PDB file of C-alpha atoms in Angstrom:
ATOM      1  CA  GLN A   1     -17.752   1.918  23.236  1.00 59.00           C
ATOM      2  CA  LYS A   2     -16.038   0.395  20.171  1.00 73.00           C
ATOM      3  CA  GLU A   3     -17.367   1.503  16.781  1.00 90.00           C
ATOM      4  CA  VAL A   4     -18.287  -2.004  15.365  1.00 95.00           C
ATOM      5  CA  GLU A   5     -19.371  -5.080  17.489  1.00 95.00           C
ATOM      6  CA  GLN A   6     -19.868  -8.315  16.417  1.00 95.00           C
ATOM      7  CA  ASP A   7     -19.914 -11.855  18.379  1.00 89.00           C
ATOM      8  CA  PRO A   8     -17.033 -13.759  17.217  1.00 88.00           C
ATOM      9  CA  GLY A   9     -18.654 -17.043  18.284  1.00 88.00           C
ATOM     10  CA  PRO A  10     -17.804 -19.936  16.970  1.00 93.00           C
ATOM     11  CA  LEU A  11     -21.460 -20.629  15.435  1.00 95.00           C
ATOM     12  CA  SER A  12     -21.910 -24.151  14.455  1.00 96.00           C
ATOM     13  CA  VAL A  13     -25.243 -24.953  12.474  1.00 96.00           C
ATOM     14  CA  PRO A  14     -26.512 -28.190  10.841  1.00 97.00           C
ATOM     15  CA  GLU A  15     -26.972 -28.140   6.890  1.00 97.00           C
ATOM     16  CA  GLY A  16     -30.057 -26.669   5.793  1.00 97.00           C
ATOM     17  CA  ALA A  17     -30.381 -24.231   8.853  1.00 97.00           C
ATOM     18  CA  ILE A  18     -31.137 -20.682   8.586  1.00 97.00           C
ATOM     19  CA  VAL A  19     -28.118 -18.442  10.081  1.00 97.00           C
ATOM     20  CA  SER A  20     -28.481 -15.372  11.723  1.00 97.00           C
ATOM     21  CA  LEU A  21     -25.433 -13.260  11.881  1.00 97.00           C
ATOM     22  CA  ASN A  22     -25.618  -9.697  13.183  1.00 97.00           C
ATOM     23  CA  CYS A  23     -23.466  -6.214  14.160  1.00 97.00           C
ATOM     24  CA  THR A  24     -24.384  -3.320  16.173  1.00 97.00           C
ATOM     25  CA  TYR A  25     -22.251   0.052  15.847  1.00 96.00           C
ATOM     26  CA  SER A  26     -22.094   3.264  17.507  1.00 95.00           C
ATOM     27  CA  ASN A  27     -21.449   5.793  14.829  1.00 92.00           C
ATOM     28  CA  SER A  28     -24.591   7.222  13.304  1.00 92.00           C
ATOM     29  CA  ALA A  29     -22.555   8.520  10.517  1.00 90.00           C
ATOM     30  CA  PHE A  30     -22.099   5.122   8.843  1.00 92.00           C
ATOM     31  CA  GLN A  31     -24.151   4.829   5.746  1.00 90.00           C
ATOM     32  CA  TYR A  32     -23.006   2.080   3.616  1.00 91.00           C
ATOM     33  CA  PHE A  33     -23.105  -1.442   5.183  1.00 93.00           C
ATOM     34  CA  MET A  34     -21.141  -4.365   3.727  1.00 94.00           C
ATOM     35  CA  TRP A  35     -20.834  -8.094   4.650  1.00 97.00           C
ATOM     36  CA  TYR A  36     -17.828 -10.164   3.702  1.00 96.00           C
ATOM     37  CA  ARG A  37     -16.882 -13.988   3.882  1.00 96.00           C
ATOM     38  CA  GLN A  38     -13.670 -14.679   4.553  1.00 94.00           C
ATOM     39  CA  TYR A  39     -11.908 -18.019   4.322  1.00 91.00           C
ATOM     40  CA  SER A  40      -8.916 -19.205   6.368  1.00 84.00           C
ATOM     41  CA  ARG A  41      -5.793 -17.331   5.453  1.00 79.00           C
ATOM     42  CA  LYS A  42      -7.387 -15.641   2.709  1.00 86.00           C
ATOM     43  CA  GLY A  43      -8.718 -12.104   1.506  1.00 91.00           C
ATOM     44  CA  PRO A  44     -12.018 -10.947   2.820  1.00 94.00           C
ATOM     45  CA  GLU A  45     -15.111 -11.932  -0.310  1.00 93.00           C
ATOM     46  CA  LEU A  46     -17.764  -9.236  -0.963  1.00 91.00           C
ATOM     47  CA  LEU A  47     -21.102 -11.011  -0.211  1.00 94.00           C
ATOM     48  CA  MET A  48     -23.739  -8.106   0.291  1.00 92.00           C
ATOM     49  CA  TYR A  49     -23.842  -4.387   0.239  1.00 89.00           C
ATOM     50  CA  THR A  50     -26.512  -2.490   1.609  1.00 90.00           C
ATOM     51  CA  TYR A  51     -27.046   1.586   1.585  1.00 86.00           C
ATOM     52  CA  SER A  52     -28.836   3.177   4.529  1.00 83.00           C
ATOM     53  CA  SER A  53     -31.620   1.124   6.286  1.00 84.00           C
ATOM     54  CA  GLY A  54     -33.946  -1.497   4.545  1.00 86.00           C
ATOM     55  CA  ASN A  55     -33.423  -5.081   3.490  1.00 91.00           C
ATOM     56  CA  LYS A  56     -31.738  -6.688   0.312  1.00 93.00           C
ATOM     57  CA  GLU A  57     -31.867 -10.046  -0.828  1.00 95.00           C
ATOM     58  CA  ASP A  58     -29.361 -12.072  -3.111  1.00 94.00           C
ATOM     59  CA  GLY A  59     -30.052 -15.871  -3.574  1.00 96.00           C
ATOM     60  CA  ARG A  60     -29.975 -17.303   0.096  1.00 97.00           C
ATOM     61  CA  PHE A  61     -28.630 -14.112   1.659  1.00 97.00           C
ATOM     62  CA  THR A  62     -30.739 -11.304   2.945  1.00 97.00           C
ATOM     63  CA  ALA A  63     -29.010  -8.426   4.422  1.00 96.00           C
ATOM     64  CA  GLN A  64     -30.994  -5.926   6.806  1.00 96.00           C
ATOM     65  CA  VAL A  65     -30.014  -2.966   8.131  1.00 96.00           C
ATOM     66  CA  ASP A  66     -32.101  -0.900  11.049  1.00 94.00           C
ATOM     67  CA  LYS A  67     -29.854   2.379  11.326  1.00 92.00           C
ATOM     68  CA  SER A  68     -32.663   3.693  14.346  1.00 93.00           C
ATOM     69  CA  SER A  69     -31.174   0.688  16.182  1.00 94.00           C
ATOM     70  CA  LYS A  70     -27.682   0.893  14.863  1.00 95.00           C
ATOM     71  CA  TYR A  71     -27.858  -3.044  14.098  1.00 95.00           C
ATOM     72  CA  ILE A  72     -27.154  -4.945  11.052  1.00 97.00           C
ATOM     73  CA  SER A  73     -28.067  -8.411  10.125  1.00 97.00           C
ATOM     74  CA  LEU A  74     -27.028 -11.417   7.895  1.00 97.00           C
ATOM     75  CA  PHE A  75     -29.322 -14.311   7.178  1.00 97.00           C
ATOM     76  CA  ILE A  76     -28.225 -17.255   5.511  1.00 97.00           C
ATOM     77  CA  ARG A  77     -31.027 -19.706   3.919  1.00 97.00           C
ATOM     78  CA  ASP A  78     -30.552 -23.496   3.593  1.00 97.00           C
ATOM     79  CA  SER A  79     -27.154 -23.380   4.954  1.00 97.00           C
ATOM     80  CA  GLN A  80     -24.300 -25.451   3.106  1.00 97.00           C
ATOM     81  CA  PRO A  81     -20.873 -26.651   4.410  1.00 96.00           C
ATOM     82  CA  SER A  82     -19.424 -24.702   1.694  1.00 95.00           C
ATOM     83  CA  ASP A  83     -21.055 -21.802   3.908  1.00 96.00           C
ATOM     84  CA  SER A  84     -18.572 -22.664   6.530  1.00 96.00           C
ATOM     85  CA  ALA A  85     -16.385 -19.564   7.091  1.00 96.00           C
ATOM     86  CA  THR A  86     -15.716 -16.268   8.521  1.00 96.00           C
ATOM     87  CA  TYR A  87     -18.442 -13.615   8.357  1.00 97.00           C
ATOM     88  CA  LEU A  88     -17.352 -10.107   8.497  1.00 97.00           C
ATOM     89  CA  CYS A  89     -19.485  -6.955   8.567  1.00 97.00           C
ATOM     90  CA  ALA A  90     -17.676  -3.589   7.777  1.00 95.00           C
ATOM     91  CA  MET A  91     -19.514  -0.401   7.346  1.00 93.00           C
ATOM     92  CA  SER A  92     -18.322   3.345   6.128  1.00 90.00           C
ATOM     93  CA  ALA A  93     -19.495   6.914   6.442  1.00 88.00           C
ATOM     94  CA  ALA A  94     -20.226   9.057   3.377  1.00 79.00           C
ATOM     95  CA  GLY A  95     -17.569  10.920   1.621  1.00 73.00           C
ATOM     96  CA  ASN A  96     -15.214  10.369  -1.106  1.00 63.00           C
ATOM     97  CA  ASN A  97     -12.964   8.088   0.553  1.00 69.00           C
ATOM     98  CA  ARG A  98     -15.335   5.463   2.499  1.00 79.00           C
ATOM     99  CA  LYS A  99     -12.683   3.764   4.484  1.00 89.00           C
ATOM    100  CA  LEU A 100     -14.187   0.417   5.757  1.00 92.00           C
ATOM    101  CA  ILE A 101     -14.418   0.123   9.270  1.00 94.00           C
ATOM    102  CA  TRP A 102     -14.672  -3.686  10.538  1.00 96.00           C
ATOM    103  CA  GLY A 103     -16.185  -5.857  12.878  1.00 96.00           C
ATOM    104  CA  LEU A 104     -14.279  -8.867  14.312  1.00 95.00           C
ATOM    105  CA  GLY A 105     -15.982 -11.170  12.388  1.00 95.00           C
ATOM    106  CA  THR A 106     -18.165 -14.537  13.257  1.00 96.00           C
ATOM    107  CA  SER A 107     -16.733 -17.933  12.493  1.00 96.00           C
ATOM    108  CA  LEU A 108     -19.618 -20.381  11.165  1.00 97.00           C
ATOM    109  CA  ALA A 109     -19.579 -23.821  10.855  1.00 97.00           C
ATOM    110  CA  VAL A 110     -21.962 -25.807   8.808  1.00 97.00           C
ATOM    111  CA  ASN A 111     -21.928 -29.321   9.748  1.00 96.00           C
ATOM    112  CA  PRO A 112     -23.279 -32.109   7.199  1.00 95.00           C
TER     113      PRO A 112
ATOM    114  CA  GLU B   1     -13.208 -12.597 -13.663  1.00 78.00           C
ATOM    115  CA  PRO B   2     -10.847  -9.573 -12.838  1.00 83.00           C
ATOM    116  CA  GLU B   3      -9.015  -9.991  -9.518  1.00 91.00           C
ATOM    117  CA  VAL B   4      -6.833  -8.072  -7.122  1.00 95.00           C
ATOM    118  CA  THR B   5      -3.468  -9.602  -6.926  1.00 96.00           C
ATOM    119  CA  GLN B   6      -0.770  -9.487  -4.115  1.00 97.00           C
ATOM    120  CA  THR B   7       2.900 -10.478  -4.051  1.00 96.00           C
ATOM    121  CA  PRO B   8       4.567 -12.088  -2.444  1.00 97.00           C
ATOM    122  CA  SER B   9       1.927 -14.618  -0.408  1.00 95.00           C
ATOM    123  CA  HIS B  10       4.305 -14.632   2.689  1.00 97.00           C
ATOM    124  CA  GLN B  11       7.162 -12.553   3.581  1.00 97.00           C
ATOM    125  CA  VAL B  12       9.651 -13.247   6.575  1.00 97.00           C
ATOM    126  CA  THR B  13      12.285 -10.504   7.759  1.00 97.00           C
ATOM    127  CA  GLN B  14      14.320  -9.277  10.305  1.00 97.00           C
ATOM    128  CA  MET B  15      13.187  -6.690  13.067  1.00 97.00           C
ATOM    129  CA  GLY B  16      14.312  -3.485  11.269  1.00 97.00           C
ATOM    130  CA  GLN B  17      14.415  -4.540   7.840  1.00 97.00           C
ATOM    131  CA  GLU B  18      12.645  -2.651   4.902  1.00 97.00           C
ATOM    132  CA  VAL B  19       9.747  -4.787   2.795  1.00 98.00           C
ATOM    133  CA  ILE B  20       7.755  -3.594  -0.074  1.00 97.00           C
ATOM    134  CA  LEU B  21       4.410  -5.493  -0.415  1.00 98.00           C
ATOM    135  CA  ARG B  22       3.011  -5.323  -3.834  1.00 97.00           C
ATOM    136  CA  CYS B  23      -0.745  -5.241  -5.254  1.00 97.00           C
ATOM    137  CA  VAL B  24      -1.950  -5.073  -8.655  1.00 97.00           C
ATOM    138  CA  PRO B  25      -5.377  -3.842  -8.400  1.00 95.00           C
ATOM    139  CA  ILE B  26      -8.175  -4.477 -10.916  1.00 93.00           C
ATOM    140  CA  SER B  27      -7.347  -2.638 -14.107  1.00 90.00           C
ATOM    141  CA  ASN B  28     -10.396   0.254 -14.191  1.00 87.00           C
ATOM    142  CA  HIS B  29     -10.385   0.786 -10.619  1.00 90.00           C
ATOM    143  CA  LEU B  30      -9.147   3.931  -9.488  1.00 88.00           C
ATOM    144  CA  TYR B  31      -9.124   4.027  -5.380  1.00 91.00           C
ATOM    145  CA  PHE B  32      -6.746   1.882  -3.605  1.00 94.00           C
ATOM    146  CA  TYR B  33      -6.489   0.605  -0.051  1.00 95.00           C
ATOM    147  CA  TRP B  34      -4.243  -1.210   2.390  1.00 97.00           C
ATOM    148  CA  TYR B  35      -5.773  -2.877   5.221  1.00 97.00           C
ATOM    149  CA  ARG B  36      -4.100  -4.925   7.958  1.00 97.00           C
ATOM    150  CA  GLN B  37      -5.278  -7.838   9.959  1.00 94.00           C
ATOM    151  CA  ILE B  38      -3.105  -9.076  12.913  1.00 95.00           C
ATOM    152  CA  LEU B  39      -4.063 -12.358  13.754  1.00 90.00           C
ATOM    153  CA  GLY B  40      -7.144 -12.684  15.974  1.00 89.00           C
ATOM    154  CA  GLN B  41      -8.006  -8.915  15.609  1.00 92.00           C
ATOM    155  CA  LYS B  42      -9.990  -7.064  13.358  1.00 94.00           C
ATOM    156  CA  VAL B  43      -9.216  -5.823   9.890  1.00 95.00           C
ATOM    157  CA  GLU B  44      -7.890  -2.289  10.409  1.00 96.00           C
ATOM    158  CA  PHE B  45      -7.526   0.637   7.841  1.00 95.00           C
ATOM    159  CA  LEU B  46      -4.547   1.634   7.000  1.00 97.00           C
ATOM    160  CA  VAL B  47      -4.251   4.330   3.782  1.00 96.00           C
ATOM    161  CA  SER B  48      -6.236   5.275   0.916  1.00 93.00           C
ATOM    162  CA  PHE B  49      -5.028   6.424  -2.164  1.00 93.00           C
ATOM    163  CA  TYR B  50      -6.525   8.020  -5.007  1.00 90.00           C
ATOM    164  CA  ASN B  51      -5.192  10.329  -8.071  1.00 88.00           C
ATOM    165  CA  ASN B  52      -1.389   9.783  -7.305  1.00 90.00           C
ATOM    166  CA  GLU B  53      -2.044  10.761  -3.573  1.00 92.00           C
ATOM    167  CA  ILE B  54      -2.723   9.520  -0.221  1.00 94.00           C
ATOM    168  CA  SER B  55      -6.798  10.209   0.636  1.00 91.00           C
ATOM    169  CA  GLU B  56      -6.771   9.523   4.441  1.00 92.00           C
ATOM    170  CA  LYS B  57      -4.287   7.630   6.710  1.00 94.00           C
ATOM    171  CA  SER B  58      -4.911   5.787   9.728  1.00 94.00           C
ATOM    172  CA  GLU B  59      -3.089   6.613  13.140  1.00 94.00           C
ATOM    173  CA  ILE B  60      -1.274   2.873  12.463  1.00 94.00           C
ATOM    174  CA  PHE B  61       0.229   4.709   8.947  1.00 95.00           C
ATOM    175  CA  ASP B  62       3.227   6.322  10.572  1.00 93.00           C
ATOM    176  CA  ASP B  63       6.134   7.782   9.015  1.00 93.00           C
ATOM    177  CA  GLN B  64       7.584   4.006   8.807  1.00 95.00           C
ATOM    178  CA  PHE B  65       4.844   3.479   5.992  1.00 97.00           C
ATOM    179  CA  SER B  66       4.504   4.756   2.431  1.00 97.00           C
ATOM    180  CA  VAL B  67       2.890   4.070  -0.528  1.00 96.00           C
ATOM    181  CA  GLU B  68       3.643   4.189  -4.292  1.00 94.00           C
ATOM    182  CA  ARG B  69       2.028   3.302  -7.589  1.00 91.00           C
ATOM    183  CA  PRO B  70       4.997   3.457  -9.645  1.00 85.00           C
ATOM    184  CA  ASP B  71       3.592   2.729 -13.098  1.00 86.00           C
ATOM    185  CA  GLY B  72      -0.025   1.826 -14.295  1.00 78.00           C
ATOM    186  CA  SER B  73      -0.786  -1.402 -12.669  1.00 87.00           C
ATOM    187  CA  ASN B  74       1.306  -1.599  -9.123  1.00 93.00           C
ATOM    188  CA  PHE B  75       0.404  -0.202  -5.760  1.00 96.00           C
ATOM    189  CA  THR B  76       2.880  -0.861  -3.128  1.00 97.00           C
ATOM    190  CA  LEU B  77       3.314  -0.616   0.462  1.00 98.00           C
ATOM    191  CA  LYS B  78       6.561  -0.080   2.232  1.00 97.00           C
ATOM    192  CA  ILE B  79       7.621  -0.471   5.610  1.00 97.00           C
ATOM    193  CA  ARG B  80      10.866   1.054   6.282  1.00 96.00           C
ATOM    194  CA  SER B  81      11.978  -0.319   9.504  1.00 95.00           C
ATOM    195  CA  THR B  82       9.833  -3.381  10.550  1.00 96.00           C
ATOM    196  CA  LYS B  83       8.827  -3.778  14.163  1.00 96.00           C
ATOM    197  CA  LEU B  84       7.516  -7.107  15.753  1.00 97.00           C
ATOM    198  CA  GLU B  85       4.099  -5.558  15.756  1.00 96.00           C
ATOM    199  CA  ASP B  86       3.903  -4.964  12.083  1.00 97.00           C
ATOM    200  CA  SER B  87       3.532  -8.973  11.731  1.00 97.00           C
ATOM    201  CA  ALA B  88       0.144  -9.242  10.106  1.00 97.00           C
ATOM    202  CA  MET B  89      -1.674 -10.223   7.110  1.00 96.00           C
ATOM    203  CA  TYR B  90      -1.734  -7.368   4.699  1.00 98.00           C
ATOM    204  CA  PHE B  91      -4.758  -6.522   2.239  1.00 97.00           C
ATOM    205  CA  CYS B  92      -4.968  -4.292  -0.673  1.00 97.00           C
ATOM    206  CA  ALA B  93      -8.096  -3.655  -2.114  1.00 95.00           C
ATOM    207  CA  SER B  94      -9.681  -1.449  -4.921  1.00 93.00           C
ATOM    208  CA  THR B  95     -12.833   0.015  -6.082  1.00 90.00           C
ATOM    209  CA  GLN B  96     -14.191   1.789  -9.362  1.00 86.00           C
ATOM    210  CA  ARG B  97     -15.057   5.514  -9.312  1.00 73.00           C
ATOM    211  CA  GLY B  98     -18.720   5.624  -8.235  1.00 64.00           C
ATOM    212  CA  ALA B  99     -18.604   2.271  -6.508  1.00 60.00           C
ATOM    213  CA  TYR B 100     -16.880   3.100  -3.474  1.00 60.00           C
ATOM    214  CA  ASN B 101     -17.639   0.471  -1.363  1.00 67.00           C
ATOM    215  CA  GLU B 102     -17.624  -2.407  -3.387  1.00 84.00           C
ATOM    216  CA  GLN B 103     -14.196  -2.787  -2.454  1.00 89.00           C
ATOM    217  CA  PHE B 104     -12.311  -6.122  -3.917  1.00 91.00           C
ATOM    218  CA  PHE B 105      -9.617  -7.701  -1.989  1.00 94.00           C
ATOM    219  CA  GLY B 106      -6.751  -9.448  -2.773  1.00 96.00           C
ATOM    220  CA  PRO B 107      -5.339 -12.604  -1.256  1.00 95.00           C
ATOM    221  CA  GLY B 108      -3.119 -10.735   1.044  1.00 96.00           C
ATOM    222  CA  THR B 109       0.456 -10.895   1.884  1.00 97.00           C
ATOM    223  CA  ARG B 110       1.577 -12.380   5.295  1.00 97.00           C
ATOM    224  CA  LEU B 111       4.346 -10.750   7.090  1.00 98.00           C
ATOM    225  CA  THR B 112       6.183 -12.313   9.778  1.00 97.00           C
ATOM    226  CA  VAL B 113       8.643 -10.050  11.306  1.00 97.00           C
ATOM    227  CA  LEU B 114      11.399 -11.966  13.610  1.00 96.00           C
TER     228      LEU B 114
END
């Protein structure tokens, strides 16, 4: 089983829709969960960072972590065309190094 | 706002040649990373660096790869003898001590090996 799985999409939604992006993982040692946004041929940009289980909200973005199910989600409310990008989940275990293990990324298009 | 910078943005090289990819991390960051992303594949961890030494390296980071922090600002990745399969985007990242997981990424260097 792959460590982190993420449906690559593509996902196409109308402007204003609620978007739900998800990742599953197999390694129970993961404790830190991140969502990055990546525009074409650019570096990943950190959107949300969550420790352990629970929810975190930042403006139109909400990150959820369910460690019991090994499932994380990112919700985007009132989606905008500028949200069109690839969204990557990444996670790491505890420890000083905390290298990131990544999902494949989900390509999102928000249509005006 | 401080950012991680990388040069060059695109490097084309012949198989077997040495390349050096350069990064300038955010100035008060202490942990540094290299990742790569082959087209259509996941971002992969290569190496982490702290206190002037490698903290961890992946299986990809074999003897052909090396990292260095030659001065107080630059962080470099050297590939001694490039292979076709080294063609990828290479990303540098850095993070502050105590905020290990908020890794900030540079724009990447696209390496093309012919």
